Short mmCIF file of C-alpha atoms and ligand atoms in Angstrom, two decimals:
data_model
loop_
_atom_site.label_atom_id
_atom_site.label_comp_id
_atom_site.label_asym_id
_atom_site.label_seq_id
_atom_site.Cartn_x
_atom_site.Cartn_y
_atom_site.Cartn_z
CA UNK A 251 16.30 -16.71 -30.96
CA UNK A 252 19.23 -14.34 -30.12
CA UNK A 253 22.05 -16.08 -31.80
CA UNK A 254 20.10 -17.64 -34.66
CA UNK A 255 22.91 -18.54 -37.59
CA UNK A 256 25.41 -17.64 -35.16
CA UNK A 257 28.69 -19.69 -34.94
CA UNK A 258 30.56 -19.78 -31.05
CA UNK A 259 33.36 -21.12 -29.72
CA UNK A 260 33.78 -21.40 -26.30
CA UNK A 261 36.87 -22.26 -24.12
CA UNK A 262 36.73 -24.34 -20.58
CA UNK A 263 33.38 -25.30 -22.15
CA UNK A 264 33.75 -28.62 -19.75
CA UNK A 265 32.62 -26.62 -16.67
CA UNK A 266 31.30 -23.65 -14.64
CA UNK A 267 30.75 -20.57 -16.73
CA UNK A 268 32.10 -22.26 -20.25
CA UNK A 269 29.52 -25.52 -20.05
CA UNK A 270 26.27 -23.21 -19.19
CA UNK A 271 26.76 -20.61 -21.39
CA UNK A 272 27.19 -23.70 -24.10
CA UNK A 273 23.94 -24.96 -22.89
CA UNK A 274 21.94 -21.69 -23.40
CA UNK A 275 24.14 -19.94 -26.64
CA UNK A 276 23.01 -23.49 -28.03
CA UNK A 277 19.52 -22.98 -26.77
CA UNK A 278 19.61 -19.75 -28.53
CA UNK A 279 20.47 -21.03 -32.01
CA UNK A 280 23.79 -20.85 -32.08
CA UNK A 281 26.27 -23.76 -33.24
CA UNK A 282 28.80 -24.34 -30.62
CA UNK A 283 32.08 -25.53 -30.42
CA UNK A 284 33.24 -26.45 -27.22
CA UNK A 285 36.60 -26.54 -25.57
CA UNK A 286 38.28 -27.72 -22.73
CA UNK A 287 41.35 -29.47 -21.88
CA UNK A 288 39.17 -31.91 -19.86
CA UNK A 289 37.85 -34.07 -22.74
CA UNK A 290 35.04 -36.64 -20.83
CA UNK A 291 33.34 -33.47 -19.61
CA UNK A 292 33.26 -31.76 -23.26
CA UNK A 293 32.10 -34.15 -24.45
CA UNK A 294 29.37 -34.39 -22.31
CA UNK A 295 28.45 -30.68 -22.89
CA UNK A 296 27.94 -31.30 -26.52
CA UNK A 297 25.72 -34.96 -25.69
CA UNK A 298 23.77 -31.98 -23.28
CA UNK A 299 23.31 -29.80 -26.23
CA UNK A 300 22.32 -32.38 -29.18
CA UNK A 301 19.79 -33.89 -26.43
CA UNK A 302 18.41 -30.74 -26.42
CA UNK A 303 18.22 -30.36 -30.18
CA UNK A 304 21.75 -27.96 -30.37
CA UNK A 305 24.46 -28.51 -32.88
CA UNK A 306 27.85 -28.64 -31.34
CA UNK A 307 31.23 -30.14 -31.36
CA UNK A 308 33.81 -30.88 -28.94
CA UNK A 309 37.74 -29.89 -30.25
CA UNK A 310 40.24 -30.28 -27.63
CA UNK A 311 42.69 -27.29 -27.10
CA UNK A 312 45.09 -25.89 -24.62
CA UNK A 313 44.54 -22.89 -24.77
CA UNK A 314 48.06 -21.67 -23.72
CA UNK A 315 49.69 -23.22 -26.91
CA UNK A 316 49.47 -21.19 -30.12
CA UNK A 317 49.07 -24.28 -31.94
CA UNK A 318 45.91 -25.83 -30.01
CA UNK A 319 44.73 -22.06 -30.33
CA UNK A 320 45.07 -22.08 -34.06
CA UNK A 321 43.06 -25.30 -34.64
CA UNK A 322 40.29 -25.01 -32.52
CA UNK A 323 39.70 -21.74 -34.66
CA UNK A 324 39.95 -23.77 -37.47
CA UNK A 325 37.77 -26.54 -36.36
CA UNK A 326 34.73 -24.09 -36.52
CA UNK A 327 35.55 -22.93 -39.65
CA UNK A 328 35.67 -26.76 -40.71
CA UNK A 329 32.60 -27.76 -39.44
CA UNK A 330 30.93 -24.44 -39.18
CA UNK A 331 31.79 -22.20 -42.28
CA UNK A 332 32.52 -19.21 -40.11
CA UNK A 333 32.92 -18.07 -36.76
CA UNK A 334 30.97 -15.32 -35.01
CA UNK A 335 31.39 -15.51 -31.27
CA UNK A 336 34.35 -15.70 -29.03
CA UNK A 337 34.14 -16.66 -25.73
CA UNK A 338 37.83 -16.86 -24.14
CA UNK A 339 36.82 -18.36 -20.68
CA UNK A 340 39.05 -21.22 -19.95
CA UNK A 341 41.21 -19.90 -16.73
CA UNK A 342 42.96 -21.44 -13.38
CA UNK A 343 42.98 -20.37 -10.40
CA UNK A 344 46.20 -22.12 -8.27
CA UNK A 345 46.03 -23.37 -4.80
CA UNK A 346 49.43 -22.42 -4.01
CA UNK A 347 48.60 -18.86 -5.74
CA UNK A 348 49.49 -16.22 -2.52
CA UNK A 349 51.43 -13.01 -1.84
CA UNK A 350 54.71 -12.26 -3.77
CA UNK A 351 56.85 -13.23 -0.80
CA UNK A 352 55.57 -16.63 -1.00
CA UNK A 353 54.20 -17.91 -4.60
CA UNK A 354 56.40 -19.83 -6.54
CA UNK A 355 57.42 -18.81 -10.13
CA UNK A 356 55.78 -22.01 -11.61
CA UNK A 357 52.30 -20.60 -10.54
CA UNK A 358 53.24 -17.44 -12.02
CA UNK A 359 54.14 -18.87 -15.34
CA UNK A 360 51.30 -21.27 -15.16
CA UNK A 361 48.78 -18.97 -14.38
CA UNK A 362 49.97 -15.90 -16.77
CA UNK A 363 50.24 -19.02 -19.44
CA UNK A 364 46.48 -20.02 -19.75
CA UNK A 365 44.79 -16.76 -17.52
CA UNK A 366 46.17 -13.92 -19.66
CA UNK A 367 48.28 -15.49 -22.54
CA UNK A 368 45.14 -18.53 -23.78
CA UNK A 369 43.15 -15.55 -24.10
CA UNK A 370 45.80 -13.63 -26.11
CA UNK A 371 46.15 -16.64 -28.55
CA UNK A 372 42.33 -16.82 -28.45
CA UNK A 373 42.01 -13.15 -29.59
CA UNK A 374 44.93 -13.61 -32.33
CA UNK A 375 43.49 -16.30 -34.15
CA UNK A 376 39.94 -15.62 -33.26
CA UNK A 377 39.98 -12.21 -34.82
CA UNK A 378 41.22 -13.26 -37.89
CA UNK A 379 38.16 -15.57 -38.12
CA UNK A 380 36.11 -12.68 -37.61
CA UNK A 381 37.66 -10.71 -40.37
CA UNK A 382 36.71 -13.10 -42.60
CA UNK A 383 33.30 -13.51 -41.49
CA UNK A 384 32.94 -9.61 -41.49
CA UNK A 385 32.83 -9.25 -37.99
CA UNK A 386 31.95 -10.87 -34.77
CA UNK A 387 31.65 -10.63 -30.88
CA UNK A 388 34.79 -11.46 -28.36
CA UNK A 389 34.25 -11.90 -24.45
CA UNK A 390 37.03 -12.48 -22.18
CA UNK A 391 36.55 -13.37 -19.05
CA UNK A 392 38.49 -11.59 -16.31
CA UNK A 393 37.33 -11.00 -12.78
CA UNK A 394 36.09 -8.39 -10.19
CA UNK A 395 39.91 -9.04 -8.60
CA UNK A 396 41.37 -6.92 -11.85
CA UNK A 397 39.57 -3.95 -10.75
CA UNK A 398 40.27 -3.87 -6.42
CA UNK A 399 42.76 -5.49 -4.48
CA UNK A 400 42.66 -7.58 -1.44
CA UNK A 401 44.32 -8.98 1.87
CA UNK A 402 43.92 -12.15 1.16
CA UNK A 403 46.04 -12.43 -2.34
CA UNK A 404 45.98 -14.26 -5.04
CA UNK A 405 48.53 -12.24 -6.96
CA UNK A 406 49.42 -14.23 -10.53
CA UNK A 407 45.38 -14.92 -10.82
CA UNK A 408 44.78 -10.94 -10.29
CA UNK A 409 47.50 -10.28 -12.05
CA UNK A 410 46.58 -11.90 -15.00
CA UNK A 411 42.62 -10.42 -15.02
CA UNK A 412 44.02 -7.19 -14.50
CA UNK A 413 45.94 -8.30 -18.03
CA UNK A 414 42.58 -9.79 -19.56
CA UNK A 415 41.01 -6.32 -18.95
CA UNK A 416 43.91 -4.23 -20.31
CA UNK A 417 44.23 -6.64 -23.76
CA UNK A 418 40.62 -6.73 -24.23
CA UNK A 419 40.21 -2.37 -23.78
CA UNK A 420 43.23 -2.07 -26.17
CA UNK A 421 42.00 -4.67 -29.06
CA UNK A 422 38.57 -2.99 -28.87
CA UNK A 423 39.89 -0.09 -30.07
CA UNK A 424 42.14 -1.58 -32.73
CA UNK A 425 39.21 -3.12 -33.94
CA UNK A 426 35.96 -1.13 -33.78
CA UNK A 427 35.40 -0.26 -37.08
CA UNK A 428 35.73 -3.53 -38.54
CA UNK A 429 32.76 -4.70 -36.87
CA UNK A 430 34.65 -6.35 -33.84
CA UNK A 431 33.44 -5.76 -30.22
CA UNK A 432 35.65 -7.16 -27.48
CA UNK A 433 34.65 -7.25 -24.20
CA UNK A 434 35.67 -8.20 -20.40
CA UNK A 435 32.74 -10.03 -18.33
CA UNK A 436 34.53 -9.25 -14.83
CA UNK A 437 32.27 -11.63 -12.73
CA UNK A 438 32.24 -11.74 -9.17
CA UNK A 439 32.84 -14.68 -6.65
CA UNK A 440 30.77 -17.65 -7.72
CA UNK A 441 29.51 -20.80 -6.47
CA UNK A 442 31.77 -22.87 -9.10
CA UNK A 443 34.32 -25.51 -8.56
CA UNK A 444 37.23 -23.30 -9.52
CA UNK A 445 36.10 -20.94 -6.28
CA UNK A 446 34.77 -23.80 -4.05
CA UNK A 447 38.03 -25.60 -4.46
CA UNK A 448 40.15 -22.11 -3.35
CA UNK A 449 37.89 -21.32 -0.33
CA UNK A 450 37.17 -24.92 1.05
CA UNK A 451 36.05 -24.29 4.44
CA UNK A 452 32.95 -22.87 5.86
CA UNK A 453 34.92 -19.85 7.54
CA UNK A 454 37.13 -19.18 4.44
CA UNK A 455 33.60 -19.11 2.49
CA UNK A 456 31.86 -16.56 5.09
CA UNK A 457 35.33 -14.66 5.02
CA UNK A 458 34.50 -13.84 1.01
CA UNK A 459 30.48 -13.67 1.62
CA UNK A 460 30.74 -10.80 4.03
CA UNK A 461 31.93 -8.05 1.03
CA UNK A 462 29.10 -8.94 -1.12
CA UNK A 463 26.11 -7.24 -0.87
CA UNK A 464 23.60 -9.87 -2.02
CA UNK A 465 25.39 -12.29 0.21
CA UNK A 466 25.52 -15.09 -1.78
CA UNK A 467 28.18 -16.12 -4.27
CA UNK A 468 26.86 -16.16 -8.36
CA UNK A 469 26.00 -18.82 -10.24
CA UNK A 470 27.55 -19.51 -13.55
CA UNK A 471 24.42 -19.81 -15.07
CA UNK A 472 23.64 -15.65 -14.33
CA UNK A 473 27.33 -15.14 -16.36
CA UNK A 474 26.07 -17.35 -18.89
CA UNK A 475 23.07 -14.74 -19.33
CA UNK A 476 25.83 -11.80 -19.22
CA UNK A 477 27.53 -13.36 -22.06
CA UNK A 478 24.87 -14.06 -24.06
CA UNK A 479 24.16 -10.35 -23.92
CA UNK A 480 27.36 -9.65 -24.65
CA UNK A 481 27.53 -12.24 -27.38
CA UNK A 482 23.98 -10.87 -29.15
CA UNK A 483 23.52 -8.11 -31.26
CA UNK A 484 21.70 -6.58 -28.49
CA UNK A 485 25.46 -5.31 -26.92
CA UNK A 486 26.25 -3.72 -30.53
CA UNK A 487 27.51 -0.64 -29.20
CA UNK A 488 28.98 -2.23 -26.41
CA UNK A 489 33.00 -2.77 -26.78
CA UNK A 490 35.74 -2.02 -24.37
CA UNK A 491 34.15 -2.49 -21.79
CA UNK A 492 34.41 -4.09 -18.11
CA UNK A 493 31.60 -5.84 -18.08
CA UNK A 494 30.81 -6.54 -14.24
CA UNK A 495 28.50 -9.06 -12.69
CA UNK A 496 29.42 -9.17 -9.15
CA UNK A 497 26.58 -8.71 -7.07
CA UNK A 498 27.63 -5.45 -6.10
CA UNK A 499 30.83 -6.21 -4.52
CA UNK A 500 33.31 -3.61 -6.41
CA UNK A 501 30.55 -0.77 -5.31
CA UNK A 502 30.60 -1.74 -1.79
CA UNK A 503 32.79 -0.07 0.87
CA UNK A 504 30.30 -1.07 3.85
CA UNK A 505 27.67 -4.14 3.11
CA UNK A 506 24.91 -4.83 5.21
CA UNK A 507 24.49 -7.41 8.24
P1 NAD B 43 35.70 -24.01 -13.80
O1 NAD B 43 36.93 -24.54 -13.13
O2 NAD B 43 34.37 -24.58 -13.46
O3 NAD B 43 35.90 -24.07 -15.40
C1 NAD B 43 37.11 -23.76 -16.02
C2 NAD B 43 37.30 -24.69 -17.21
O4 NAD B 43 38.52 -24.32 -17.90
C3 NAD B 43 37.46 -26.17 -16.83
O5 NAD B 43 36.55 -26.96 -17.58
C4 NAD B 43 38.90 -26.49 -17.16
O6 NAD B 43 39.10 -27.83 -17.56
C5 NAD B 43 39.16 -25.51 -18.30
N1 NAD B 43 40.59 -25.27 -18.51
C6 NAD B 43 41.55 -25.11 -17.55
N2 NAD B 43 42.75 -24.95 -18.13
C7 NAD B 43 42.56 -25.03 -19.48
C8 NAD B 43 43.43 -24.94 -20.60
N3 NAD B 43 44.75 -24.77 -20.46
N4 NAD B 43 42.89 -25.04 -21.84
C9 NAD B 43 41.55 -25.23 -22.00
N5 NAD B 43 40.68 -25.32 -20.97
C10 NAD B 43 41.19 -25.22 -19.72
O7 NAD B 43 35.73 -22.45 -13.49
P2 NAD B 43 34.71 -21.24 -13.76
O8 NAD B 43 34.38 -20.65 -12.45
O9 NAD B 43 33.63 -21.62 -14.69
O10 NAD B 43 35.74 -20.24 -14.45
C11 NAD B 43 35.64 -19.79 -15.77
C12 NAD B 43 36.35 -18.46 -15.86
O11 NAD B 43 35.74 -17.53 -14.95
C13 NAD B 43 37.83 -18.51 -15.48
O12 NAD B 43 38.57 -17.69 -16.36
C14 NAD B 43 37.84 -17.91 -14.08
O13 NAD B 43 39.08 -17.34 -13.76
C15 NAD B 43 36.75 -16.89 -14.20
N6 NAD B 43 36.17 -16.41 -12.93
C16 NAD B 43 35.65 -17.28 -12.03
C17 NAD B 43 35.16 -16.78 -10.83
C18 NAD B 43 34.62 -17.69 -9.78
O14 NAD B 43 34.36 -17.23 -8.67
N7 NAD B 43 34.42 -18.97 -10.06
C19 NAD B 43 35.16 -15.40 -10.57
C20 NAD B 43 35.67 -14.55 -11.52
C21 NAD B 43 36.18 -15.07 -12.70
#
């Protein structure tokens, strides 16, 4: 298995990206603990991974407040005796996001506040876990919209990826030799609620499938099998990096019909 004796927490574990890589870091022998605001749901991801013969728990954390932050760390030291794996995933992506003229400072705040600062707070206490453990693997997810720019903006989410990518690039570096890899999975547009939710009509949908490539959106499950790359000992000379699953969207300048 490729996280055997491996310990991973994992934030907006309740949903999308967070619940299936849950599902298969479990499947892959590693103890989860699974976070999410959204408490039914996490719950449910850890009844998904005990079915299925995973150990898991479910600690409920905010991952914009230092505090939550702090003791969801701590709960997989608790129950786990260590923690390997970082997944900062948990993000938002605001309805009312839009062009500067327009978006409100509320969606600013709220969006910088769990998009770029959660993961900050989950790389502060996280890595100090990892010290202790000797080392460990971070993933933060940012997005293919920290590395281009587009008409039809969004500009506190990109904003805050294009944050997630610069954090994660500097705290590799502060950290490589002590055994700590941190890197960005920058996926592209997928077919999760966060997305669905933001483009909810049939034109806005073929208005975002018409850049990609493969033309179709991704499925969380294919980030889940980024991150558990990423995650493995198989990426141990990968840190720093943007780690982009997009379906060839940020190499296109022309896709075809
Ligand atoms: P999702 O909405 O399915 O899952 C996000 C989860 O985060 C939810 O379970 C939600 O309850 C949780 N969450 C929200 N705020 C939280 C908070 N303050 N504390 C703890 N948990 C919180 O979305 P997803 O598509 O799986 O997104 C996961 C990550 O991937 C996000 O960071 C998102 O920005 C990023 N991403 C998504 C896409 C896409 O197209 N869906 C593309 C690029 C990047």
């Amino acid at each position: 298995m490729r996280l055997e004796d491996k310990v991973a927490l994992i934030t907006g574990a309740s949903s999308g990206i967070g619940k299936e890589s849950a599902l298969l870091f479990a499947k892959e022998g590693a103890k989860i603990v699974a976070v999410d605001v959204n408490d039914p749901e996490g719950e449910q991801t850890v009844s998904e991974i005990k079915a299925a013969g995973g150990d898991a728990i479910y600690a409920h954390a905010d991952v914009s407040s230092a505090a939550d932050s702090e003791a969801m760390v701590e709960s997989a030291e608790d129950q786990f005796g260590k923690l390997n794996v970082m997944f900062n995933n948990a993000g938002i992506m605001d309805s009312r996001d839009d062009n500067a003229l327009v978006t409100e400072e509320d969606v600013w705040d709220l969006t910088m506040a769990i998009n770029l600062k959660g993961v900050f707070l989950g790389c502060k206490y996280g890595i100090a876990a990892m010290q202790r453990a000797g080392g460990g693997s971070i993933i933060n997810t940012a997005s293919f919209v920290g590395l281009m720019g587009a008409a039809t903006p969004q500009v506190a989410y990109t904003a805050s990826k294009g944050g997630v990518i610069a954090l994660t690039r500097e705290l590799s570096v502060i950290h490589a030799r002590e055994n700590i890899r941190v890197n960005a999975l920058c996926p592209g547009p997928l077919r999760t609620e966060l997305l669905m939710k933001f483009l909810d009509t049939e034109a806005k949908k073929q208005k975002r499938l018409v850049h990609i490539p493969m033309g179709r959106f991704g499925e969380a499950k294919e980030m889940a099998q980024s991150a558990l790359f990423l995650a493995s000992d198989e990426s141990s000379y990968t840190t720093g990096t943007e780690f982009v699953v997009d379906g060839g969207i940020t190499s296109a300048y022309v896709t075809p019909e």
